[in-house]
């Protein structure tokens, strides 16, 4: 949520020129994205209408070898009518460029700016639209040639939660070590590996969806996108949208609308439906794992407050409770 | 350089409605301004063209009782053709509103977005335009009815540098305690109190000027504006523009162009010319004082690196050197 790289106006004008989008009219560093630096740019070519772009400089947490997957995916989806930003290619046709900095070379990319705001209190109508947009991505990426392993899959949850240590987990909540052991064991034994796979966003929280009213104008931040179970992506999105931030309140109307919206575009199989309760627990464990890791590995005096892992432990408890088994029943 | 206040999309839409600028199309937190939170908003009323605005939420460092001065000044200057953003008044005609937050009420204001970028390697042509724009502000504010004492004047420099302590100053540079004592003594004895006074920006660094080519499209961030010597504002702007950031390189062409540009709009008196060498030392002391204070009062493990006080100690040495006495000679 910051700008980590300094780019002077003259350097910014040179970047804009390298992408052949005209003269730089404005550049504002924006507080968006978790680990990369972003600017909202405006540029104008000749007498054309001025256009806006997001410039992203990839900081150390993004692996540059993954960039072609992420950026080609945007172009693939945009070409098939999905509400995602197109990438701008430079004069040589490349989708990203090198930026020399005092910390060494970094990669940068220029993508289309899309209007819309990220809702914080979604309505069922908005959840329905998000579900439909996710299904649209799943269908549109069926003929996307590249693939990328999910670096945030079960093995990484085991690693991250193991690194927290039993004491670390217990310091968050006394019951957490037992819960984590139970869930990791369950997921390893029962992972439904033979469900339909494809390109998944894997992080479709409200922050990563731009909306105007009930219309999805942009799905953004595909930097966790990978090849995995489509129903797992539905489960992640369900965990991200159907609860209050702190995980204490489940909203059945949002939950229903999200799944119905998804299935209005892509019908899930009986096997996928049957797997959703387990995949929802998996989704909760995935965010519990990264949050617990950050929680136990952030110095006490750090300026950045880590997000509360219990928000996802609560979702996990909700999904694991027998009385909630029916929330994914086919409508 | 951050967004300190969280505003959800629904609350943002309500703010935009209170200012009667239509429907919210986009809202991005921007990394601009030192101590307030800022967003770049886009909104559209009916079929009108979409318009952009900067929303500022004033954090604890801005005194709300000063806001009418700052905001009325923008409207006054804009009405007289100065390149400053207009403020948007709400449905009740107020130039700022209260925002209830978990940290208590904060004030917020909506101002016009202006195109342009902040240059980091100015050309003489750009410096000339900045000098002219500053003079335009000085002339246009002659009939501005309000006044505001300079809270960052000589008394505050004495206070801030005193709070650093002799050891604190010596830890920055061994000669700094003696230099500071000499300068504060000189300024107290020789302050040219009877020069023309008026509204000054008092912080016109390149960051606070938006430009397109050699045209000034916006002077922004008037939150140090106050009533003081006009020639002191020229001196601050000179110290801000005529050196490399670290103060090691003086650029005589920028220096000349800035003063010439200023005088192309407002001719300085012989007394003002004669006072410029002293006022330039004062300007260097002003930024040395705040930087030395931040330097000696920032915990070593803080994430924010304080700016180097020596950058202004070097400017001070430059201005104090007898061989540089001629740089402000009337052209």
CSV table of N, CA, C and O in Angstrom, one decimal, chain A residues 70-183:
chain,number,residue,atom,x,y,z
A,70,UNK,N,1.0,-13.6,-16.2
A,70,UNK,CA,0.0,-12.6,-15.7
A,70,UNK,C,-0.5,-11.7,-16.8
A,70,UNK,O,-1.7,-11.4,-16.9
A,71,UNK,N,0.5,-11.1,-17.6
A,71,UNK,CA,0.2,-10.1,-18.5
A,71,UNK,C,-0.5,-10.6,-19.8
A,71,UNK,O,-1.5,-10.1,-20.3
A,72,UNK,N,0.0,-11.8,-20.2
A,72,UNK,CA,-0.7,-12.4,-21.4
A,72,UNK,C,-2.1,-12.8,-21.0
A,72,UNK,O,-3.0,-12.8,-21.9
A,73,UNK,N,-2.3,-13.3,-19.8
A,73,UNK,CA,-3.6,-13.6,-19.3
A,73,UNK,C,-4.6,-12.5,-19.4
A,73,UNK,O,-5.7,-12.6,-19.9
A,74,UNK,N,-4.2,-11.3,-19.0
A,74,UNK,CA,-5.0,-10.1,-19.1
A,74,UNK,C,-5.5,-9.9,-20.6
A,74,UNK,O,-6.6,-9.6,-20.9
A,75,UNK,N,-4.5,-9.9,-21.5
A,75,UNK,CA,-4.8,-9.7,-22.9
A,75,UNK,C,-5.8,-10.8,-23.4
A,75,UNK,O,-6.7,-10.5,-24.2
A,76,UNK,N,-5.5,-12.0,-23.0
A,76,UNK,CA,-6.4,-13.1,-23.4
A,76,UNK,C,-7.8,-12.9,-23.0
A,76,UNK,O,-8.8,-13.0,-23.7
A,77,UNK,N,-7.9,-12.6,-21.7
A,77,UNK,CA,-9.3,-12.4,-21.1
A,77,UNK,C,-10.0,-11.2,-21.7
A,77,UNK,O,-11.2,-11.2,-22.0
A,78,UNK,N,-9.2,-10.1,-21.8
A,78,UNK,CA,-9.9,-8.8,-22.3
A,78,UNK,C,-10.4,-9.1,-23.8
A,78,UNK,O,-11.5,-8.6,-24.1
A,79,UNK,N,-9.6,-9.8,-24.6
A,79,UNK,CA,-10.0,-10.1,-25.9
A,79,UNK,C,-11.2,-10.9,-26.0
A,79,UNK,O,-12.0,-10.9,-27.0
A,80,UNK,N,-11.5,-11.7,-24.9
A,80,UNK,CA,-12.8,-12.5,-24.9
A,80,UNK,C,-13.9,-11.8,-24.1
A,80,UNK,O,-14.8,-12.4,-23.7
A,81,UNK,N,-13.7,-10.5,-23.9
A,81,UNK,CA,-14.8,-9.7,-23.3
A,81,UNK,C,-14.9,-9.8,-21.8
A,81,UNK,O,-15.9,-9.3,-21.2
A,82,UNK,N,-13.9,-10.3,-21.1
A,82,UNK,CA,-13.9,-10.3,-19.7
A,82,UNK,C,-13.6,-8.8,-19.2
A,82,UNK,O,-12.8,-8.2,-19.9
A,83,UNK,N,-14.1,-8.4,-18.1
A,83,UNK,CA,-13.9,-7.1,-17.6
A,83,UNK,C,-12.5,-7.0,-16.9
A,83,UNK,O,-12.4,-6.9,-15.7
A,84,UNK,N,-11.4,-7.1,-17.6
A,84,UNK,CA,-10.1,-7.0,-17.1
A,84,UNK,C,-9.3,-6.0,-17.9
A,84,UNK,O,-9.7,-5.8,-19.1
A,85,UNK,N,-8.3,-5.3,-17.3
A,85,UNK,CA,-7.6,-4.3,-18.1
A,85,UNK,C,-6.7,-4.9,-19.1
A,85,UNK,O,-6.1,-6.0,-18.9
A,86,UNK,N,-6.6,-4.3,-20.3
A,86,UNK,CA,-5.6,-4.7,-21.3
A,86,UNK,C,-4.2,-4.2,-20.9
A,86,UNK,O,-4.1,-3.2,-20.3
A,87,UNK,N,-3.2,-4.9,-21.4
A,87,UNK,CA,-1.9,-4.4,-21.2
A,87,UNK,C,-1.5,-3.6,-22.4
A,87,UNK,O,-2.0,-3.8,-23.5
A,88,UNK,N,-0.6,-2.6,-22.2
A,88,UNK,CA,-0.1,-1.8,-23.3
A,88,UNK,C,1.3,-2.4,-23.6
A,88,UNK,O,2.1,-2.7,-22.7
A,89,UNK,N,1.6,-2.7,-24.9
A,89,UNK,CA,2.9,-3.2,-25.3
A,89,UNK,C,3.8,-2.0,-25.7
A,89,UNK,O,3.3,-1.0,-26.2
A,90,UNK,N,5.1,-2.2,-25.5
A,90,UNK,CA,5.9,-1.1,-25.9
A,90,UNK,C,6.2,-1.1,-27.4
A,90,UNK,O,5.7,-1.9,-28.1
A,91,UNK,N,7.1,-0.1,-27.8
A,91,UNK,CA,7.3,0.0,-29.2
A,91,UNK,C,7.9,-1.2,-29.8
A,91,UNK,O,7.8,-1.5,-31.0
A,92,UNK,N,8.6,-2.1,-29.0
A,92,UNK,CA,9.2,-3.3,-29.5
A,92,UNK,C,8.2,-4.5,-29.4
A,92,UNK,O,8.5,-5.6,-29.7
A,93,UNK,N,7.0,-4.2,-28.8
A,93,UNK,CA,6.0,-5.3,-28.7
A,93,UNK,C,6.0,-6.0,-27.4
A,93,UNK,O,5.3,-6.9,-27.2
A,94,UNK,N,6.9,-5.6,-26.5
A,94,UNK,CA,7.0,-6.3,-25.2
A,94,UNK,C,6.0,-5.8,-24.2
A,94,UNK,O,5.6,-4.6,-24.2
A,95,UNK,N,5.5,-6.7,-23.4
A,95,UNK,CA,4.4,-6.4,-22.4
A,95,UNK,C,5.0,-5.8,-21.1
A,95,UNK,O,4.3,-5.3,-20.3
A,96,UNK,N,6.3,-6.0,-20.9
A,96,UNK,CA,6.9,-5.3,-19.8
A,96,UNK,C,8.4,-4.9,-20.1
A,96,UNK,O,8.9,-5.3,-21.1
A,97,UNK,N,8.9,-3.9,-19.4
A,97,UNK,CA,10.2,-3.4,-19.6
A,97,UNK,C,11.0,-3.4,-18.4
A,97,UNK,O,10.5,-3.5,-17.3
A,98,UNK,N,12.3,-3.2,-18.5
A,98,UNK,CA,13.2,-3.0,-17.4
A,98,UNK,C,13.3,-1.6,-17.0
A,98,UNK,O,13.4,-0.7,-17.8
A,99,UNK,N,13.3,-1.4,-15.7
A,99,UNK,CA,13.6,0.0,-15.1
A,99,UNK,C,14.8,-0.1,-14.3
A,99,UNK,O,14.9,-0.7,-13.3
A,100,UNK,N,15.9,0.6,-14.7
A,100,UNK,CA,17.1,0.7,-13.9
A,100,UNK,C,16.8,1.5,-12.6
A,100,UNK,O,16.3,2.6,-12.8
A,101,UNK,N,17.1,1.0,-11.5
A,101,UNK,CA,17.0,1.8,-10.2
A,101,UNK,C,18.2,1.6,-9.4
A,101,UNK,O,19.1,0.8,-9.7
A,102,UNK,N,18.3,2.4,-8.3
A,102,UNK,CA,19.5,2.3,-7.4
A,102,UNK,C,19.5,1.0,-6.7
A,102,UNK,O,20.5,0.5,-6.2
A,103,UNK,N,18.3,0.3,-6.7
A,103,UNK,CA,18.3,-1.1,-6.1
A,103,UNK,C,18.4,-2.2,-7.2
A,103,UNK,O,18.1,-3.3,-6.9
A,104,UNK,N,18.9,-1.8,-8.3
A,104,UNK,CA,19.0,-2.8,-9.4
A,104,UNK,C,17.8,-2.7,-10.4
A,104,UNK,O,16.9,-1.9,-10.1
A,105,UNK,N,17.9,-3.5,-11.4
A,105,UNK,CA,16.8,-3.4,-12.4
A,105,UNK,C,15.5,-4.0,-11.8
A,105,UNK,O,15.5,-5.0,-11.1
A,106,UNK,N,14.4,-3.3,-12.1
A,106,UNK,CA,13.1,-3.8,-11.8
A,106,UNK,C,12.3,-3.9,-13.1
A,106,UNK,O,12.6,-3.3,-14.1
A,107,UNK,N,11.2,-4.7,-13.0
A,107,UNK,CA,10.3,-4.8,-14.2
A,107,UNK,C,9.2,-3.8,-14.0
A,107,UNK,O,8.7,-3.5,-12.9
A,108,UNK,N,8.7,-3.3,-15.1
A,108,UNK,CA,7.5,-2.4,-15.1
A,108,UNK,C,6.5,-2.8,-16.2
A,108,UNK,O,7.0,-3.2,-17.3
A,109,UNK,N,5.2,-2.6,-16.0
A,109,UNK,CA,4.2,-2.8,-17.0
A,109,UNK,C,3.2,-1.7,-17.0
A,109,UNK,O,3.0,-1.0,-16.0
A,110,UNK,N,2.6,-1.4,-18.1
A,110,UNK,CA,1.6,-0.4,-18.3
A,110,UNK,C,0.3,-1.1,-18.6
A,110,UNK,O,0.2,-1.8,-19.6
A,111,UNK,N,-0.7,-0.9,-17.8
A,111,UNK,CA,-2.0,-1.5,-18.2
A,111,UNK,C,-3.1,-0.4,-18.2
A,111,UNK,O,-3.0,0.7,-17.6
A,112,UNK,N,-4.2,-0.7,-18.9
A,112,UNK,CA,-5.3,0.1,-19.0
A,112,UNK,C,-5.9,0.5,-17.7
A,112,UNK,O,-6.0,-0.4,-16.8
A,113,UNK,N,-6.3,1.7,-17.5
A,113,UNK,CA,-7.1,2.1,-16.3
A,113,UNK,C,-8.5,1.8,-16.5
A,113,UNK,O,-9.1,2.1,-17.6
A,114,UNK,N,-9.2,1.2,-15.5
A,114,UNK,CA,-10.6,1.0,-15.6
A,114,UNK,C,-11.4,1.8,-14.6
A,114,UNK,O,-10.9,1.9,-13.4
A,115,UNK,N,-12.5,2.3,-14.9
A,115,UNK,CA,-13.3,3.0,-13.9
A,115,UNK,C,-13.9,2.0,-12.9
A,115,UNK,O,-13.9,0.8,-13.1
A,116,UNK,N,-14.5,2.5,-11.8
A,116,UNK,CA,-15.2,1.7,-10.8
A,116,UNK,C,-14.5,1.8,-9.5
A,116,UNK,O,-13.4,2.3,-9.4
A,117,UNK,N,-15.3,1.4,-8.5
A,117,UNK,CA,-14.8,1.5,-7.1
A,117,UNK,C,-14.9,0.1,-6.4
A,117,UNK,O,-15.7,-0.7,-6.9
A,118,UNK,N,-14.1,-0.2,-5.4
A,118,UNK,CA,-14.2,-1.4,-4.7
A,118,UNK,C,-15.2,-1.3,-3.6
A,118,UNK,O,-14.9,-0.5,-2.7
A,119,UNK,N,-16.2,-2.1,-3.6
A,119,UNK,CA,-17.2,-1.9,-2.6
A,119,UNK,C,-16.7,-2.5,-1.3
A,119,UNK,O,-15.9,-3.5,-1.3
A,120,UNK,N,-17.2,-2.0,-0.2
A,120,UNK,CA,-16.9,-2.6,1.1
A,120,UNK,C,-18.1,-3.2,1.8
A,120,UNK,O,-17.9,-4.0,2.7
A,121,UNK,N,-19.3,-2.9,1.3
A,121,UNK,CA,-20.5,-3.5,1.9
A,121,UNK,C,-21.3,-4.0,0.7
A,121,UNK,O,-22.3,-3.4,0.3
A,122,UNK,N,-20.9,-5.1,0.1
A,122,UNK,CA,-21.6,-5.6,-1.1
A,122,UNK,C,-23.1,-5.9,-0.9
A,122,UNK,O,-23.5,-6.4,0.1
A,123,UNK,N,-23.8,-5.7,-2.0
A,123,UNK,CA,-25.2,-6.1,-2.0
A,123,UNK,C,-25.3,-7.4,-2.7
A,123,UNK,O,-24.4,-7.8,-3.4
A,124,UNK,N,-26.4,-8.2,-2.5
A,124,UNK,CA,-26.5,-9.4,-3.3
A,124,UNK,C,-26.4,-9.2,-4.8
A,124,UNK,O,-25.8,-10.1,-5.5
A,125,UNK,N,-27.0,-8.1,-5.3
A,125,UNK,CA,-26.8,-7.9,-6.7
A,125,UNK,C,-25.4,-7.8,-7.2
A,125,UNK,O,-25.0,-8.2,-8.2
A,126,UNK,N,-24.6,-7.1,-6.3
A,126,UNK,CA,-23.2,-7.0,-6.6
A,126,UNK,C,-22.4,-8.3,-6.5
A,126,UNK,O,-21.6,-8.7,-7.4
A,127,UNK,N,-22.8,-9.1,-5.5
A,127,UNK,CA,-22.2,-10.4,-5.4
A,127,UNK,C,-22.5,-11.3,-6.6
A,127,UNK,O,-21.7,-12.1,-7.1
A,128,UNK,N,-23.8,-11.2,-7.0
A,128,UNK,CA,-24.2,-12.0,-8.2
A,128,UNK,C,-23.3,-11.7,-9.4
A,128,UNK,O,-22.8,-12.5,-10.1
A,129,UNK,N,-23.1,-10.4,-9.6
A,129,UNK,CA,-22.3,-9.9,-10.7
A,129,UNK,C,-20.9,-10.4,-10.6
A,129,UNK,O,-20.2,-10.7,-11.6
A,130,UNK,N,-20.3,-10.4,-9.4
A,130,UNK,CA,-19.0,-10.9,-9.2
A,130,UNK,C,-18.8,-12.4,-9.5
A,130,UNK,O,-17.9,-12.8,-10.2
A,131,UNK,N,-19.8,-13.1,-9.0
A,131,UNK,CA,-19.8,-14.6,-9.3
A,131,UNK,C,-19.9,-14.8,-10.8
A,131,UNK,O,-19.1,-15.6,-11.4
A,132,UNK,N,-20.7,-14.0,-11.5
A,132,UNK,CA,-20.8,-14.2,-13.0
A,132,UNK,C,-19.5,-13.9,-13.7
A,132,UNK,O,-19.0,-14.5,-14.6
A,133,UNK,N,-18.9,-12.8,-13.2
A,133,UNK,CA,-17.6,-12.4,-13.8
A,133,UNK,C,-16.5,-13.4,-13.6
A,133,UNK,O,-15.7,-13.7,-14.5
A,134,UNK,N,-16.5,-14.0,-12.4
A,134,UNK,CA,-15.5,-15.1,-12.1
A,134,UNK,C,-15.7,-16.2,-13.1
A,134,UNK,O,-14.7,-16.8,-13.7
A,135,UNK,N,-17.0,-16.6,-13.3
A,135,UNK,CA,-17.2,-17.8,-14.2
A,135,UNK,C,-16.8,-17.4,-15.6
A,135,UNK,O,-16.3,-18.3,-16.4
A,136,UNK,N,-17.1,-16.2,-16.0
A,136,UNK,CA,-16.7,-15.7,-17.3
A,136,UNK,C,-15.2,-15.9,-17.5
A,136,UNK,O,-14.7,-16.3,-18.6
A,137,UNK,N,-14.4,-15.5,-16.5
A,137,UNK,CA,-12.9,-15.7,-16.5
A,137,UNK,C,-12.6,-17.2,-16.7
A,137,UNK,O,-11.7,-17.6,-17.5
A,138,UNK,N,-13.3,-18.0,-15.9
A,138,UNK,CA,-13.0,-19.5,-16.0
A,138,UNK,C,-13.3,-20.0,-17.4
A,138,UNK,O,-12.5,-20.8,-17.9
A,139,UNK,N,-14.4,-19.6,-18.0
A,139,UNK,CA,-14.7,-20.1,-19.3
A,139,UNK,C,-13.7,-19.5,-20.4
A,139,UNK,O,-13.2,-20.2,-21.3
A,140,UNK,N,-13.4,-18.2,-20.3
A,140,UNK,CA,-12.6,-17.5,-21.3
A,140,UNK,C,-11.2,-18.0,-21.3
A,140,UNK,O,-10.5,-17.9,-22.3
A,141,UNK,N,-10.7,-18.5,-20.1
A,141,UNK,CA,-9.3,-18.9,-20.1
A,141,UNK,C,-9.1,-20.4,-20.5
A,141,UNK,O,-8.0,-20.9,-20.4
A,142,UNK,N,-10.2,-21.1,-20.9
A,142,UNK,CA,-10.1,-22.5,-21.3
A,142,UNK,C,-9.1,-22.7,-22.4
A,142,UNK,O,-8.3,-23.7,-22.4
A,143,UNK,N,-9.0,-21.7,-23.3
A,143,UNK,CA,-8.0,-21.9,-24.4
A,143,UNK,C,-6.8,-21.0,-24.2
A,143,UNK,O,-6.1,-20.7,-25.2
A,144,UNK,N,-6.5,-20.7,-23.0
A,144,UNK,CA,-5.2,-19.9,-22.7
A,144,UNK,C,-4.1,-20.9,-22.6
A,144,UNK,O,-4.2,-21.9,-21.8
A,145,UNK,N,-3.1,-20.7,-23.4
A,145,UNK,CA,-2.1,-21.8,-23.6
A,145,UNK,C,-1.1,-22.0,-22.4
A,145,UNK,O,-0.6,-23.1,-22.1
A,146,UNK,N,-0.8,-20.9,-21.7
A,146,UNK,CA,0.2,-21.0,-20.6
A,146,UNK,C,-0.4,-21.6,-19.3
A,146,UNK,O,-1.7,-21.5,-19.1
A,147,UNK,N,0.4,-22.1,-18.4
A,147,UNK,CA,-0.1,-22.5,-17.1
A,147,UNK,C,0.9,-22.1,-16.1
A,147,UNK,O,2.1,-21.7,-16.4
A,148,UNK,N,0.5,-22.0,-14.9
A,148,UNK,CA,1.4,-21.6,-13.8
A,148,UNK,C,0.9,-22.4,-12.5
A,148,UNK,O,-0.2,-22.4,-12.2
A,149,UNK,N,1.9,-23.0,-11.9
A,149,UNK,CA,1.6,-23.8,-10.7
A,149,UNK,C,1.1,-22.8,-9.6
A,149,UNK,O,1.6,-21.7,-9.5
A,150,UNK,N,0.2,-23.3,-8.7
A,150,UNK,CA,-0.2,-22.5,-7.6
A,150,UNK,C,0.9,-22.5,-6.5
A,150,UNK,O,1.0,-23.5,-5.8
A,151,UNK,N,1.6,-21.4,-6.4
A,151,UNK,CA,2.7,-21.3,-5.4
A,151,UNK,C,2.1,-21.1,-4.0
A,151,UNK,O,2.8,-21.2,-3.0
A,152,UNK,N,0.8,-20.8,-4.0
A,152,UNK,CA,0.1,-20.7,-2.7
A,152,UNK,C,-0.9,-21.8,-2.4
A,152,UNK,O,-2.0,-21.6,-2.0
A,153,UNK,N,-0.5,-23.0,-2.7
A,153,UNK,CA,-1.3,-24.2,-2.6
A,153,UNK,C,-1.0,-24.9,-1.2
A,153,UNK,O,-0.3,-24.4,-0.4
A,154,UNK,N,-1.6,-26.1,-1.1
A,154,UNK,CA,-1.6,-26.8,0.2
A,154,UNK,C,-0.1,-26.9,0.7
A,154,UNK,O,0.1,-26.7,1.9
A,155,UNK,N,0.9,-27.2,-0.1
A,155,UNK,CA,2.2,-27.4,0.4
A,155,UNK,C,2.7,-26.1,1.1
A,155,UNK,O,3.4,-26.1,2.1
A,156,UNK,N,2.3,-25.0,0.5
A,156,UNK,CA,2.8,-23.7,1.1
A,156,UNK,C,2.1,-23.4,2.4
A,156,UNK,O,2.6,-22.8,3.3
A,157,UNK,N,0.8,-23.8,2.5
A,157,UNK,CA,0.1,-23.6,3.8
A,157,UNK,C,0.8,-24.4,4.9
A,157,UNK,O,0.9,-23.9,6.0
A,158,UNK,N,1.1,-25.7,4.5
A,158,UNK,CA,1.8,-26.5,5.5
A,158,UNK,C,3.1,-25.8,5.9
A,158,UNK,O,3.4,-25.8,7.1
A,159,UNK,N,3.9,-25.3,4.9
A,159,UNK,CA,5.1,-24.7,5.2
A,159,UNK,C,4.9,-23.4,6.1
A,159,UNK,O,5.6,-23.3,7.1
A,160,UNK,N,4.0,-22.6,5.7
A,160,UNK,CA,3.8,-21.3,6.4
A,160,UNK,C,3.3,-21.5,7.9
A,160,UNK,O,3.8,-20.9,8.8
A,161,UNK,N,2.4,-22.5,8.0
A,161,UNK,CA,1.8,-22.7,9.3
A,161,UNK,C,2.8,-23.5,10.2
A,161,UNK,O,2.9,-23.2,11.4
A,162,UNK,N,3.7,-24.3,9.6
A,162,UNK,CA,4.8,-25.0,10.3
A,162,UNK,C,5.8,-23.9,10.8
A,162,UNK,O,6.2,-24.0,11.9
A,163,UNK,N,6.1,-22.9,9.9
A,163,UNK,CA,7.0,-21.9,10.3
A,163,UNK,C,6.5,-21.0,11.5
A,163,UNK,O,7.3,-20.4,12.2
A,164,UNK,N,5.2,-21.0,11.6
A,164,UNK,CA,4.7,-20.2,12.8
A,164,UNK,C,5.0,-20.9,14.1
A,164,UNK,O,5.2,-20.2,15.1
A,165,UNK,N,5.2,-22.2,14.1
A,165,UNK,CA,5.5,-22.9,15.3
A,165,UNK,C,4.2,-23.1,16.1
A,165,UNK,O,3.3,-22.3,16.0
A,166,UNK,N,4.2,-24.1,17.0
A,166,UNK,CA,3.0,-24.4,17.8
A,166,UNK,C,2.8,-23.2,18.8
A,166,UNK,O,1.7,-22.8,19.0
A,167,UNK,N,3.9,-22.7,19.3
A,167,UNK,CA,3.8,-21.6,20.3
A,167,UNK,C,3.2,-20.3,19.6
A,167,UNK,O,2.4,-19.6,20.1
A,168,UNK,N,3.7,-20.1,18.3
A,168,UNK,CA,3.3,-18.9,17.6
A,168,UNK,C,1.8,-19.0,17.3
A,168,UNK,O,1.1,-18.0,17.5
A,169,UNK,N,1.3,-20.2,16.9
A,169,UNK,CA,-0.1,-20.3,16.6
A,169,UNK,C,-0.9,-20.2,17.9
A,169,UNK,O,-2.0,-19.6,17.9
A,170,UNK,N,-0.4,-20.8,19.0
A,170,UNK,CA,-1.1,-20.8,20.3
A,170,UNK,C,-1.2,-19.3,20.8
A,170,UNK,O,-2.1,-19.0,21.5
A,171,UNK,N,-0.2,-18.5,20.4
A,171,UNK,CA,-0.2,-17.1,20.9
A,171,UNK,C,-1.3,-16.3,20.2
A,171,UNK,O,-1.8,-15.3,20.7
A,172,UNK,N,-1.8,-16.8,19.0
A,172,UNK,CA,-2.9,-16.1,18.3
A,172,UNK,C,-4.2,-16.6,19.0
A,172,UNK,O,-5.1,-15.8,19.3
A,173,UNK,N,-4.3,-17.9,19.2
A,173,UNK,CA,-5.5,-18.5,19.9
A,173,UNK,C,-5.1,-19.9,20.4
A,173,UNK,O,-4.5,-20.6,19.7
A,174,UNK,N,-5.4,-20.2,21.7
A,174,UNK,CA,-4.9,-21.4,22.3
A,174,UNK,C,-5.3,-22.7,21.5
A,174,UNK,O,-4.6,-23.7,21.5
A,175,UNK,N,-6.5,-22.6,20.8
A,175,UNK,CA,-7.0,-23.8,20.1
A,175,UNK,C,-6.4,-23.9,18.7
A,175,UNK,O,-6.7,-24.9,18.0
A,176,UNK,N,-5.7,-22.9,18.2
A,176,UNK,CA,-5.3,-22.9,16.8
A,176,UNK,C,-4.3,-24.0,16.4
A,176,UNK,O,-4.5,-24.6,15.3
A,177,UNK,N,-3.4,-24.4,17.2
A,177,UNK,CA,-2.5,-25.5,16.8
A,177,UNK,C,-3.3,-26.8,16.5
A,177,UNK,O,-3.1,-27.4,15.5
A,178,UNK,N,-4.3,-27.1,17.3
A,178,UNK,CA,-5.1,-28.3,17.1
A,178,UNK,C,-5.9,-28.2,15.9
A,178,UNK,O,-6.1,-29.1,15.1
A,179,UNK,N,-6.5,-27.0,15.7
A,179,UNK,CA,-7.4,-26.8,14.5
A,179,UNK,C,-6.5,-26.9,13.2
A,179,UNK,O,-7.0,-27.6,12.3
A,180,UNK,N,-5.4,-26.3,13.2
A,180,UNK,CA,-4.5,-26.3,12.0
A,180,UNK,C,-4.1,-27.7,11.7
A,180,UNK,O,-4.1,-28.2,10.5
A,181,UNK,N,-3.7,-28.5,12.7
A,181,UNK,CA,-3.3,-29.9,12.5
A,181,UNK,C,-4.4,-30.7,11.9
A,181,UNK,O,-4.2,-31.4,10.9
A,182,UNK,N,-5.6,-30.5,12.5
A,182,UNK,CA,-6.8,-31.2,12.0
A,182,UNK,C,-7.1,-30.9,10.5
A,182,UNK,O,-7.3,-31.7,9.7
A,183,UNK,N,-7.1,-29.6,10.2
A,183,UNK,CA,-7.4,-29.1,8.8
A,183,UNK,C,-6.4,-29.6,7.8
A,183,UNK,O,-6.8,-30.0,6.7
